[in-house]
Tab-separated table of C-alpha atoms in Angstrom:
chain	number	residue	atom	x	y	z
A	142	MET	CA	0.000	0.000	0.000
A	143	SER	CA	2.854	2.399	0.795
A	144	LYS	CA	4.378	1.916	-2.679
A	145	LYS	CA	1.036	2.741	-4.310
A	146	ILE	CA	0.775	5.969	-2.350
A	147	LEU	CA	4.363	6.855	-3.197
A	148	LYS	CA	3.796	6.162	-6.909
A	149	PHE	CA	0.563	8.168	-6.892
A	150	THR	CA	2.231	11.098	-5.121
A	151	ALA	CA	5.207	11.036	-7.503
A	152	GLY	CA	2.885	10.858	-10.525
A	153	PHE	CA	0.760	13.697	-9.195
A	154	ALA	CA	3.883	15.822	-8.598
A	155	VAL	CA	5.087	15.173	-12.155
A	156	VAL	CA	1.705	16.208	-13.566
A	157	ILE	CA	1.625	19.405	-11.493
A	158	LEU	CA	5.208	20.318	-12.415
A	159	SER	CA	4.474	19.639	-16.086
A	160	LEU	CA	1.422	21.901	-15.963
A	161	LEU	CA	3.430	24.669	-14.308
A	162	LEU	CA	6.110	24.353	-16.966
A	163	VAL	CA	3.581	24.512	-19.811
A	164	ILE	CA	1.823	27.511	-18.269
A	165	THR	CA	5.115	29.313	-17.646
A	166	LEU	CA	6.341	28.719	-21.197
A	167	SER	CA	3.085	29.735	-22.871
A	168	LEU	CA	2.031	32.578	-20.562
A	169	ASP	CA	3.755	35.316	-22.572
A	170	GLY	CA	1.992	34.282	-25.776
A	171	MET	CA	-1.370	33.956	-24.045
A	172	VAL	CA	-1.084	37.450	-22.536
A	173	LYS	CA	0.053	38.967	-25.860
A	174	SER	CA	-2.830	37.333	-27.695
A	175	GLY	CA	-5.307	38.380	-25.006
A	176	ILE	CA	-4.188	42.009	-25.100
A	177	GLU	CA	-4.414	42.132	-28.895
A	178	GLN	CA	-7.763	40.352	-29.220
A	179	ASN	CA	-9.571	41.903	-26.265
A	180	GLY	CA	-8.048	45.346	-26.791
A	181	SER	CA	-9.066	45.351	-30.447
A	182	ASP	CA	-12.606	44.241	-29.578
A	183	LEU	CA	-12.933	46.791	-26.795
A	184	LEU	CA	-11.520	49.748	-28.717
A	185	GLN	CA	-12.946	48.763	-32.118
A	186	THR	CA	-9.569	49.329	-33.741
A	187	ARG	CA	-6.373	47.329	-34.124
A	188	VAL	CA	-4.282	46.812	-30.982
A	189	THR	CA	-0.834	45.224	-31.313
A	190	VAL	CA	1.956	44.224	-28.951
A	191	ASP	CA	5.514	43.435	-30.043
A	192	ASN	CA	6.561	41.362	-27.043
A	193	VAL	CA	5.392	40.278	-23.591
A	194	ASN	CA	7.681	38.895	-20.913
A	195	ILE	CA	6.149	37.730	-17.637
A	196	SER	CA	7.995	35.974	-14.840
A	197	LEU	CA	5.742	34.234	-12.333
A	198	PHE	CA	8.656	33.542	-10.025
A	199	SER	CA	9.972	37.095	-9.716
A	200	GLY	CA	6.572	38.800	-10.009
A	201	SER	CA	7.688	41.036	-12.857
A	202	GLY	CA	6.314	41.701	-16.285
A	203	THR	CA	7.142	43.823	-19.321
A	204	ILE	CA	5.126	44.724	-22.402
A	205	ASN	CA	7.044	46.111	-25.369
A	206	GLY	CA	5.623	47.914	-28.387
A	207	PHE	CA	1.998	48.386	-27.298
A	208	ALA	CA	0.186	50.222	-30.105
A	209	VAL	CA	-3.408	51.311	-30.624
A	210	GLN	CA	-4.122	52.241	-34.228
A	211	ASN	CA	-6.384	55.084	-35.227
A	212	PRO	CA	-9.829	54.086	-36.538
A	213	GLU	CA	-10.379	53.973	-40.283
A	214	ASN	CA	-10.464	57.335	-42.087
A	215	TYR	CA	-8.029	58.857	-39.578
A	216	SER	CA	-4.265	59.224	-39.564
A	217	ASP	CA	-2.171	56.153	-40.343
A	218	GLU	CA	-0.060	56.884	-37.258
A	219	SER	CA	-0.840	55.091	-34.020
A	220	ALA	CA	-3.298	56.823	-31.726
A	221	LEU	CA	-1.236	55.528	-28.796
A	222	TYR	CA	2.183	53.906	-28.669
A	223	ILE	CA	3.977	52.768	-25.523
A	224	GLU	CA	7.503	51.564	-26.131
A	225	GLU	CA	7.821	49.713	-22.822
A	226	ALA	CA	5.645	49.224	-19.760
A	227	SER	CA	6.880	47.287	-16.731
A	228	ILE	CA	5.410	46.085	-13.484
A	229	LYS	CA	6.926	44.475	-10.409
A	230	ILE	CA	4.768	42.769	-7.802
A	231	ASP	CA	5.903	41.655	-4.354
A	232	ILE	CA	4.840	38.013	-4.585
A	233	THR	CA	5.461	37.484	-0.880
A	234	SER	CA	2.731	39.937	0.141
C-alpha cells in the first residue's frame, strides 16, 4: 500500500510540475494574444503588442511595443504607442 501511495504522489507531482512548466512557457503568448484580441474588440480598432515577458517567479512583467491604431479614415499613425511598460509585484505579500 505504501508503494502505491508513493507512486501516486510522484505521478501527481510530475503532472503538477508539467502543468506549471507549460503555463510558464506559454504565458507570454497567451497574454500577448489576449491584449491584442480583447483590446481590439474593446476599442474597435487594431491593438498590437511586439513582445510580452512575464515571470511568475519574480513577479515582474514587461510589455514592449503596445500600439493602438487610429480608426479607419483617420491618420495612419498610431493613436497611442507605448515603447515599454513594466510592473513588479511583491509576490510574498
